[in-house]
Amino acid sequence: TISILNDEFRMTNYEVKIYNVFGEIVFQTTTNDNQQTTNITLKQPAGIYNVQMETEKGIFNKKIIVE
């Protein structure tokens, strides 16, 4: 499970996309409420993934390793 904390950004509308190493979207969700935490269960094999969070303040990227 991947948890994305919204404490710092305090965004009400944001989109989360997770890409595999081939650039394919393996997960995508949009939220339009003021959730402090978004929990994602990623049903993908172990590997490196790029998490992209798009908000009204910009696009933020973070690489993660799923073991």
JSON list of N, CA and C in Angstrom, two decimals:
[
{"chain": "A", "resi": 1, "resn": "THR", "atom": "N", "xyz": [0.85, -1.19, 0.00]},
{"chain": "A", "resi": 1, "resn": "THR", "atom": "CA", "xyz": [0.00, 0.00, 0.00]},
{"chain": "A", "resi": 1, "resn": "THR", "atom": "C", "xyz": [0.89, 1.24, 0.00]},
{"chain": "A", "resi": 2, "resn": "ILE", "atom": "N", "xyz": [0.55, 2.18, -0.85]},
{"chain": "A", "resi": 2, "resn": "ILE", "atom": "CA", "xyz": [1.26, 3.45, -0.94]},
{"chain": "A", "resi": 2, "resn": "ILE", "atom": "C", "xyz": [0.37, 4.52, -0.33]},
{"chain": "A", "resi": 3, "resn": "SER", "atom": "N", "xyz": [0.91, 5.31, 0.58]},
{"chain": "A", "resi": 3, "resn": "SER", "atom": "CA", "xyz": [0.14, 6.40, 1.19]},
{"chain": "A", "resi": 3, "resn": "SER", "atom": "C", "xyz": [0.72, 7.72, 0.73]},
{"chain": "A", "resi": 4, "resn": "ILE", "atom": "N", "xyz": [-0.15, 8.58, 0.23]},
{"chain": "A", "resi": 4, "resn": "ILE", "atom": "CA", "xyz": [0.26, 9.93, -0.19]},
{"chain": "A", "resi": 4, "resn": "ILE", "atom": "C", "xyz": [-0.35, 10.90, 0.81]},
{"chain": "A", "resi": 5, "resn": "LEU", "atom": "N", "xyz": [0.51, 11.61, 1.53]},
{"chain": "A", "resi": 5, "resn": "LEU", "atom": "CA", "xyz": [0.05, 12.56, 2.53]},
{"chain": "A", "resi": 5, "resn": "LEU", "atom": "C", "xyz": [-0.17, 13.92, 1.88]},
{"chain": "A", "resi": 6, "resn": "ASN", "atom": "N", "xyz": [-1.31, 14.50, 2.17]},
{"chain": "A", "resi": 6, "resn": "ASN", "atom": "CA", "xyz": [-1.68, 15.79, 1.60]},
{"chain": "A", "resi": 6, "resn": "ASN", "atom": "C", "xyz": [-1.54, 16.90, 2.64]},
{"chain": "A", "resi": 7, "resn": "ASP", "atom": "N", "xyz": [-0.83, 16.64, 3.74]},
{"chain": "A", "resi": 7, "resn": "ASP", "atom": "CA", "xyz": [-0.69, 17.64, 4.80]},
{"chain": "A", "resi": 7, "resn": "ASP", "atom": "C", "xyz": [-0.01, 18.91, 4.31]},
{"chain": "A", "resi": 8, "resn": "GLU", "atom": "N", "xyz": [1.07, 18.75, 3.57]},
{"chain": "A", "resi": 8, "resn": "GLU", "atom": "CA", "xyz": [1.86, 19.91, 3.13]},
{"chain": "A", "resi": 8, "resn": "GLU", "atom": "C", "xyz": [1.14, 20.72, 2.06]},
{"chain": "A", "resi": 9, "resn": "PHE", "atom": "N", "xyz": [0.45, 20.03, 1.14]},
{"chain": "A", "resi": 9, "resn": "PHE", "atom": "CA", "xyz": [-0.14, 20.72, 0.00]},
{"chain": "A", "resi": 9, "resn": "PHE", "atom": "C", "xyz": [-1.53, 21.26, 0.28]},
{"chain": "A", "resi": 10, "resn": "ARG", "atom": "N", "xyz": [-2.30, 20.58, 1.10]},
{"chain": "A", "resi": 10, "resn": "ARG", "atom": "CA", "xyz": [-3.68, 20.96, 1.43]},
{"chain": "A", "resi": 10, "resn": "ARG", "atom": "C", "xyz": [-4.50, 21.24, 0.17]},
{"chain": "A", "resi": 11, "resn": "MET", "atom": "N", "xyz": [-4.39, 20.35, -0.78]},
{"chain": "A", "resi": 11, "resn": "MET", "atom": "CA", "xyz": [-5.10, 20.47, -2.05]},
{"chain": "A", "resi": 11, "resn": "MET", "atom": "C", "xyz": [-6.46, 19.78, -1.96]},
{"chain": "A", "resi": 12, "resn": "THR", "atom": "N", "xyz": [-7.44, 20.34, -2.64]},
{"chain": "A", "resi": 12, "resn": "THR", "atom": "CA", "xyz": [-8.74, 19.70, -2.68]},
{"chain": "A", "resi": 12, "resn": "THR", "atom": "C", "xyz": [-8.93, 18.94, -3.99]},
{"chain": "A", "resi": 13, "resn": "ASN", "atom": "N", "xyz": [-8.24, 19.33, -5.03]},
{"chain": "A", "resi": 13, "resn": "ASN", "atom": "CA", "xyz": [-8.33, 18.64, -6.31]},
{"chain": "A", "resi": 13, "resn": "ASN", "atom": "C", "xyz": [-6.93, 18.23, -6.75]},
{"chain": "A", "resi": 14, "resn": "TYR", "atom": "N", "xyz": [-6.71, 16.93, -6.89]},
{"chain": "A", "resi": 14, "resn": "TYR", "atom": "CA", "xyz": [-5.43, 16.50, -7.43]},
{"chain": "A", "resi": 14, "resn": "TYR", "atom": "C", "xyz": [-5.58, 15.13, -8.07]},
{"chain": "A", "resi": 15, "resn": "GLU", "atom": "N", "xyz": [-4.67, 14.86, -9.00]},
{"chain": "A", "resi": 15, "resn": "GLU", "atom": "CA", "xyz": [-4.67, 13.60, -9.72]},
{"chain": "A", "resi": 15, "resn": "GLU", "atom": "C", "xyz": [-3.36, 12.88, -9.44]},
{"chain": "A", "resi": 16, "resn": "VAL", "atom": "N", "xyz": [-3.46, 11.59, -9.20]},
{"chain": "A", "resi": 16, "resn": "VAL", "atom": "CA", "xyz": [-2.26, 10.77, -8.96]},
{"chain": "A", "resi": 16, "resn": "VAL", "atom": "C", "xyz": [-2.18, 9.74, -10.08]},
{"chain": "A", "resi": 17, "resn": "LYS", "atom": "N", "xyz": [-1.01, 9.68, -10.72]},
{"chain": "A", "resi": 17, "resn": "LYS", "atom": "CA", "xyz": [-0.74, 8.66, -11.73]},
{"chain": "A", "resi": 17, "resn": "LYS", "atom": "C", "xyz": [0.53, 7.93, -11.32]},
{"chain": "A", "resi": 18, "resn": "ILE", "atom": "N", "xyz": [0.53, 6.63, -11.53]},
{"chain": "A", "resi": 18, "resn": "ILE", "atom": "CA", "xyz": [1.73, 5.83, -11.28]},
{"chain": "A", "resi": 18, "resn": "ILE", "atom": "C", "xyz": [2.12, 5.17, -12.59]},
{"chain": "A", "resi": 19, "resn": "TYR", "atom": "N", "xyz": [3.40, 5.36, -12.95]},
{"chain": "A", "resi": 19, "resn": "TYR", "atom": "CA", "xyz": [3.94, 4.84, -14.20]},
{"chain": "A", "resi": 19, "resn": "TYR", "atom": "C", "xyz": [4.96, 3.75, -13.91]},
{"chain": "A", "resi": 20, "resn": "ASN", "atom": "N", "xyz": [5.01, 2.73, -14.78]},
{"chain": "A", "resi": 20, "resn": "ASN", "atom": "CA", "xyz": [6.06, 1.73, -14.67]},
{"chain": "A", "resi": 20, "resn": "ASN", "atom": "C", "xyz": [7.30, 2.22, -15.41]},
{"chain": "A", "resi": 21, "resn": "VAL", "atom": "N", "xyz": [8.35, 1.42, -15.46]},
{"chain": "A", "resi": 21, "resn": "VAL", "atom": "CA", "xyz": [9.60, 1.85, -16.09]},
{"chain": "A", "resi": 21, "resn": "VAL", "atom": "C", "xyz": [9.47, 2.03, -17.61]},
{"chain": "A", "resi": 22, "resn": "PHE", "atom": "N", "xyz": [8.40, 1.52, -18.19]},
{"chain": "A", "resi": 22, "resn": "PHE", "atom": "CA", "xyz": [8.17, 1.67, -19.63]},
{"chain": "A", "resi": 22, "resn": "PHE", "atom": "C", "xyz": [7.33, 2.91, -19.95]},
{"chain": "A", "resi": 23, "resn": "GLY", "atom": "N", "xyz": [6.96, 3.67, -18.91]},
{"chain": "A", "resi": 23, "resn": "GLY", "atom": "CA", "xyz": [6.17, 4.88, -19.10]},
{"chain": "A", "resi": 23, "resn": "GLY", "atom": "C", "xyz": [4.68, 4.63, -19.23]},
{"chain": "A", "resi": 24, "resn": "GLU", "atom": "N", "xyz": [4.25, 3.41, -18.93]},
{"chain": "A", "resi": 24, "resn": "GLU", "atom": "CA", "xyz": [2.83, 3.06, -19.01]},
{"chain": "A", "resi": 24, "resn": "GLU", "atom": "C", "xyz": [2.15, 3.39, -17.68]},
{"chain": "A", "resi": 25, "resn": "ILE", "atom": "N", "xyz": [0.96, 3.95, -17.76]},
{"chain": "A", "resi": 25, "resn": "ILE", "atom": "CA", "xyz": [0.19, 4.24, -16.54]},
{"chain": "A", "resi": 25, "resn": "ILE", "atom": "C", "xyz": [-0.35, 2.92, -16.00]},
{"chain": "A", "resi": 26, "resn": "VAL", "atom": "N", "xyz": [0.01, 2.61, -14.74]},
{"chain": "A", "resi": 26, "resn": "VAL", "atom": "CA", "xyz": [-0.47, 1.37, -14.12]},
{"chain": "A", "resi": 26, "resn": "VAL", "atom": "C", "xyz": [-1.52, 1.66, -13.05]},
{"chain": "A", "resi": 27, "resn": "PHE", "atom": "N", "xyz": [-1.65, 2.93, -12.68]},
{"chain": "A", "resi": 27, "resn": "PHE", "atom": "CA", "xyz": [-2.67, 3.34, -11.71]},
{"chain": "A", "resi": 27, "resn": "PHE", "atom": "C", "xyz": [-2.96, 4.81, -11.92]},
{"chain": "A", "resi": 28, "resn": "GLN", "atom": "N", "xyz": [-4.25, 5.18, -11.77]},
{"chain": "A", "resi": 28, "resn": "GLN", "atom": "CA", "xyz": [-4.64, 6.57, -11.91]},
{"chain": "A", "resi": 28, "resn": "GLN", "atom": "C", "xyz": [-5.87, 6.83, -11.05]},
{"chain": "A", "resi": 29, "resn": "THR", "atom": "N", "xyz": [-5.86, 7.93, -10.32]},
{"chain": "A", "resi": 29, "resn": "THR", "atom": "CA", "xyz": [-7.02, 8.32, -9.53]},
{"chain": "A", "resi": 29, "resn": "THR", "atom": "C", "xyz": [-7.08, 9.83, -9.43]},
{"chain": "A", "resi": 30, "resn": "THR", "atom": "N", "xyz": [-8.26, 10.34, -9.25]},
{"chain": "A", "resi": 30, "resn": "THR", "atom": "CA", "xyz": [-8.48, 11.77, -9.05]},
{"chain": "A", "resi": 30, "resn": "THR", "atom": "C", "xyz": [-9.29, 11.95, -7.79]},
{"chain": "A", "resi": 31, "resn": "THR", "atom": "N", "xyz": [-8.93, 12.93, -7.00]},
{"chain": "A", "resi": 31, "resn": "THR", "atom": "CA", "xyz": [-9.71, 13.23, -5.80]},
{"chain": "A", "resi": 31, "resn": "THR", "atom": "C", "xyz": [-10.15, 14.68, -5.85]},
{"chain": "A", "resi": 32, "resn": "ASN", "atom": "N", "xyz": [-11.33, 14.93, -5.35]},
{"chain": "A", "resi": 32, "resn": "ASN", "atom": "CA", "xyz": [-11.84, 16.29, -5.33]},
{"chain": "A", "resi": 32, "resn": "ASN", "atom": "C", "xyz": [-12.39, 16.65, -3.94]},
{"chain": "A", "resi": 33, "resn": "ASP", "atom": "N", "xyz": [-11.78, 16.06, -2.93]},
{"chain": "A", "resi": 33, "resn": "ASP", "atom": "CA", "xyz": [-12.10, 16.44, -1.57]},
{"chain": "A", "resi": 33, "resn": "ASP", "atom": "C", "xyz": [-10.80, 16.71, -0.82]},
{"chain": "A", "resi": 34, "resn": "ASN", "atom": "N", "xyz": [-10.91, 17.12, 0.41]},
{"chain": "A", "resi": 34, "resn": "ASN", "atom": "CA", "xyz": [-9.72, 17.53, 1.17]},
{"chain": "A", "resi": 34, "resn": "ASN", "atom": "C", "xyz": [-9.17, 16.37, 2.00]},
{"chain": "A", "resi": 35, "resn": "GLN", "atom": "N", "xyz": [-9.00, 15.21, 1.38]},
{"chain": "A", "resi": 35, "resn": "GLN", "atom": "CA", "xyz": [-8.43, 14.07, 2.09]},
{"chain": "A", "resi": 35, "resn": "GLN", "atom": "C", "xyz": [-7.01, 14.39, 2.52]},
{"chain": "A", "resi": 36, "resn": "GLN", "atom": "N", "xyz": [-6.66, 14.02, 3.74]},
{"chain": "A", "resi": 36, "resn": "GLN", "atom": "CA", "xyz": [-5.28, 14.23, 4.19]},
{"chain": "A", "resi": 36, "resn": "GLN", "atom": "C", "xyz": [-4.38, 13.12, 3.70]},
{"chain": "A", "resi": 37, "resn": "THR", "atom": "N", "xyz": [-4.94, 11.93, 3.48]},
{"chain": "A", "resi": 37, "resn": "THR", "atom": "CA", "xyz": [-4.15, 10.79, 3.03]},
{"chain": "A", "resi": 37, "resn": "THR", "atom": "C", "xyz": [-4.89, 10.06, 1.93]},
{"chain": "A", "resi": 38, "resn": "THR", "atom": "N", "xyz": [-4.17, 9.73, 0.85]},
{"chain": "A", "resi": 38, "resn": "THR", "atom": "CA", "xyz": [-4.70, 8.88, -0.20]},
{"chain": "A", "resi": 38, "resn": "THR", "atom": "C", "xyz": [-3.94, 7.57, -0.14]},
{"chain": "A", "resi": 39, "resn": "ASN", "atom": "N", "xyz": [-4.66, 6.48, 0.09]},
{"chain": "A", "resi": 39, "resn": "ASN", "atom": "CA", "xyz": [-4.03, 5.15, 0.15]},
{"chain": "A", "resi": 39, "resn": "ASN", "atom": "C", "xyz": [-4.26, 4.43, -1.18]},
{"chain": "A", "resi": 40, "resn": "ILE", "atom": "N", "xyz": [-3.19, 3.88, -1.72]},
{"chain": "A", "resi": 40, "resn": "ILE", "atom": "CA", "xyz": [-3.24, 3.20, -3.01]},
{"chain": "A", "resi": 40, "resn": "ILE", "atom": "C", "xyz": [-2.71, 1.78, -2.82]},
{"chain": "A", "resi": 41, "resn": "THR", "atom": "N", "xyz": [-3.48, 0.81, -3.26]},
{"chain": "A", "resi": 41, "resn": "THR", "atom": "CA", "xyz": [-3.00, -0.57, -3.28]},
{"chain": "A", "resi": 41, "resn": "THR", "atom": "C", "xyz": [-2.57, -0.85, -4.71]},
{"chain": "A", "resi": 42, "resn": "LEU", "atom": "N", "xyz": [-1.27, -0.99, -4.90]},
{"chain": "A", "resi": 42, "resn": "LEU", "atom": "CA", "xyz": [-0.70, -1.18, -6.23]},
{"chain": "A", "resi": 42, "resn": "LEU", "atom": "C", "xyz": [-0.50, -2.67, -6.47]},
{"chain": "A", "resi": 43, "resn": "LYS", "atom": "N", "xyz": [-1.26, -3.22, -7.38]},
{"chain": "A", "resi": 43, "resn": "LYS", "atom": "CA", "xyz": [-1.16, -4.65, -7.69]},
{"chain": "A", "resi": 43, "resn": "LYS", "atom": "C", "xyz": [-0.27, -4.84, -8.90]},
{"chain": "A", "resi": 44, "resn": "GLN", "atom": "N", "xyz": [0.99, -4.56, -8.70]},
{"chain": "A", "resi": 44, "resn": "GLN", "atom": "CA", "xyz": [2.00, -4.65, -9.76]},
{"chain": "A", "resi": 44, "resn": "GLN", "atom": "C", "xyz": [3.20, -5.42, -9.23]},
{"chain": "A", "resi": 45, "resn": "PRO", "atom": "N", "xyz": [4.01, -5.97, -10.13]},
{"chain": "A", "resi": 45, "resn": "PRO", "atom": "CA", "xyz": [5.21, -6.69, -9.67]},
{"chain": "A", "resi": 45, "resn": "PRO", "atom": "C", "xyz": [6.24, -5.75, -9.05]},
{"chain": "A", "resi": 46, "resn": "ALA", "atom": "N", "xyz": [7.17, -6.32, -8.33]},
{"chain": "A", "resi": 46, "resn": "ALA", "atom": "CA", "xyz": [8.25, -5.54, -7.74]},
{"chain": "A", "resi": 46, "resn": "ALA", "atom": "C", "xyz": [8.98, -4.77, -8.84]},
{"chain": "A", "resi": 47, "resn": "GLY", "atom": "N", "xyz": [9.43, -3.57, -8.51]},
{"chain": "A", "resi": 47, "resn": "GLY", "atom": "CA", "xyz": [10.15, -2.77, -9.49]},
{"chain": "A", "resi": 47, "resn": "GLY", "atom": "C", "xyz": [10.16, -1.31, -9.11]},
{"chain": "A", "resi": 48, "resn": "ILE", "atom": "N", "xyz": [10.61, -0.48, -10.02]},
{"chain": "A", "resi": 48, "resn": "ILE", "atom": "CA", "xyz": [10.70, 0.96, -9.82]},
{"chain": "A", "resi": 48, "resn": "ILE", "atom": "C", "xyz": [9.52, 1.61, -10.54]},
{"chain": "A", "resi": 49, "resn": "TYR", "atom": "N", "xyz": [8.87, 2.53, -9.85]},
{"chain": "A", "resi": 49, "resn": "TYR", "atom": "CA", "xyz": [7.70, 3.22, -10.39]},
{"chain": "A", "resi": 49, "resn": "TYR", "atom": "C", "xyz": [7.86, 4.72, -10.16]},
{"chain": "A", "resi": 50, "resn": "ASN", "atom": "N", "xyz": [7.22, 5.50, -11.00]},
{"chain": "A", "resi": 50, "resn": "ASN", "atom": "CA", "xyz": [7.21, 6.95, -10.86]},
{"chain": "A", "resi": 50, "resn": "ASN", "atom": "C", "xyz": [5.80, 7.37, -10.46]},
{"chain": "A", "resi": 51, "resn": "VAL", "atom": "N", "xyz": [5.69, 8.06, -9.33]},
{"chain": "A", "resi": 51, "resn": "VAL", "atom": "CA", "xyz": [4.41, 8.58, -8.86]},
{"chain": "A", "resi": 51, "resn": "VAL", "atom": "C", "xyz": [4.35, 10.05, -9.25]},
{"chain": "A", "resi": 52, "resn": "GLN", "atom": "N", "xyz": [3.29, 10.42, -9.95]},
{"chain": "A", "resi": 52, "resn": "GLN", "atom": "CA", "xyz": [3.11, 11.80, -10.38]},
{"chain": "A", "resi": 52, "resn": "GLN", "atom": "C", "xyz": [1.83, 12.34, -9.75]},
{"chain": "A", "resi": 53, "resn": "MET", "atom": "N", "xyz": [1.95, 13.47, -9.07]},
{"chain": "A", "resi": 53, "resn": "MET", "atom": "CA", "xyz": [0.80, 14.13, -8.45]},
{"chain": "A", "resi": 53, "resn": "MET", "atom": "C", "xyz": [0.63, 15.47, -9.12]},
{"chain": "A", "resi": 54, "resn": "GLU", "atom": "N", "xyz": [-0.52, 15.67, -9.74]},
{"chain": "A", "resi": 54, "resn": "GLU", "atom": "CA", "xyz": [-0.80, 16.92, -10.44]},
{"chain": "A", "resi": 54, "resn": "GLU", "atom": "C", "xyz": [-1.82, 17.71, -9.64]},
{"chain": "A", "resi": 55, "resn": "THR", "atom": "N", "xyz": [-1.44, 18.94, -9.26]},
{"chain": "A", "resi": 55, "resn": "THR", "atom": "CA", "xyz": [-2.31, 19.82, -8.48]},
{"chain": "A", "resi": 55, "resn": "THR", "atom": "C", "xyz": [-2.41, 21.16, -9.19]},
{"chain": "A", "resi": 56, "resn": "GLU", "atom": "N", "xyz": [-3.22, 22.05, -8.63]},
{"chain": "A", "resi": 56, "resn": "GLU", "atom": "CA", "xyz": [-3.29, 23.39, -9.21]},
{"chain": "A", "resi": 56, "resn": "GLU", "atom": "C", "xyz": [-2.00, 24.17, -9.00]},
{"chain": "A", "resi": 57, "resn": "LYS", "atom": "N", "xyz": [-1.11, 23.70, -8.13]},
{"chain": "A", "resi": 57, "resn": "LYS", "atom": "CA", "xyz": [0.18, 24.35, -7.90]},
{"chain": "A", "resi": 57, "resn": "LYS", "atom": "C", "xyz": [1.30, 23.78, -8.76]},
{"chain": "A", "resi": 58, "resn": "GLY", "atom": "N", "xyz": [1.01, 22.71, -9.51]},
{"chain": "A", "resi": 58, "resn": "GLY", "atom": "CA", "xyz": [2.03, 22.14, -10.37]},
{"chain": "A", "resi": 58, "resn": "GLY", "atom": "C", "xyz": [2.03, 20.63, -10.34]},
{"chain": "A", "resi": 59, "resn": "ILE", "atom": "N", "xyz": [3.06, 20.05, -10.95]},
{"chain": "A", "resi": 59, "resn": "ILE", "atom": "CA", "xyz": [3.20, 18.61, -11.04]},
{"chain": "A", "resi": 59, "resn": "ILE", "atom": "C", "xyz": [4.41, 18.20, -10.21]},
{"chain": "A", "resi": 60, "resn": "PHE", "atom": "N", "xyz": [4.22, 17.20, -9.37]},
{"chain": "A", "resi": 60, "resn": "PHE", "atom": "CA", "xyz": [5.27, 16.70, -8.50]},
{"chain": "A", "resi": 60, "resn": "PHE", "atom": "C", "xyz": [5.52, 15.24, -8.83]},
{"chain": "A", "resi": 61, "resn": "ASN", "atom": "N", "xyz": [6.78, 14.84, -8.92]},
{"chain": "A", "resi": 61, "resn": "ASN", "atom": "CA", "xyz": [7.15, 13.47, -9.25]},
{"chain": "A", "resi": 61, "resn": "ASN", "atom": "C", "xyz": [8.02, 12.87, -8.15]},
{"chain": "A", "resi": 62, "resn": "LYS", "atom": "N", "xyz": [7.83, 11.57, -7.92]},
{"chain": "A", "resi": 62, "resn": "LYS", "atom": "CA", "xyz": [8.63, 10.85, -6.93]},
{"chain": "A", "resi": 62, "resn": "LYS", "atom": "C", "xyz": [8.80, 9.42, -7.42]},
{"chain": "A", "resi": 63, "resn": "LYS", "atom": "N", "xyz": [10.04, 8.93, -7.42]},
{"chain": "A", "resi": 63, "resn": "LYS", "atom": "CA", "xyz": [10.30, 7.54, -7.77]},
{"chain": "A", "resi": 63, "resn": "LYS", "atom": "C", "xyz": [10.16, 6.69, -6.51]},
{"chain": "A", "resi": 64, "resn": "ILE", "atom": "N", "xyz": [9.54, 5.51, -6.68]},
{"chain": "A", "resi": 64, "resn": "ILE", "atom": "CA", "xyz": [9.40, 4.59, -5.56]},
{"chain": "A", "resi": 64, "resn": "ILE", "atom": "C", "xyz": [9.87, 3.21, -6.01]},
{"chain": "A", "resi": 65, "resn": "ILE", "atom": "N", "xyz": [10.25, 2.42, -5.03]},
{"chain": "A", "resi": 65, "resn": "ILE", "atom": "CA", "xyz": [10.65, 1.03, -5.30]},
{"chain": "A", "resi": 65, "resn": "ILE", "atom": "C", "xyz": [9.65, 0.13, -4.58]},
{"chain": "A", "resi": 66, "resn": "VAL", "atom": "N", "xyz": [9.01, -0.74, -5.33]},
{"chain": "A", "resi": 66, "resn": "VAL", "atom": "CA", "xyz": [8.08, -1.73, -4.79]},
{"chain": "A", "resi": 66, "resn": "VAL", "atom": "C", "xyz": [8.83, -3.05, -4.67]},
{"chain": "A", "resi": 67, "resn": "GLU", "atom": "N", "xyz": [8.88, -3.57, -3.47]},
{"chain": "A", "resi": 67, "resn": "GLU", "atom": "CA", "xyz": [9.62, -4.83, -3.23]},
{"chain": "A", "resi": 67, "resn": "GLU", "atom": "C", "xyz": [8.67, -6.01, -3.15]}
]
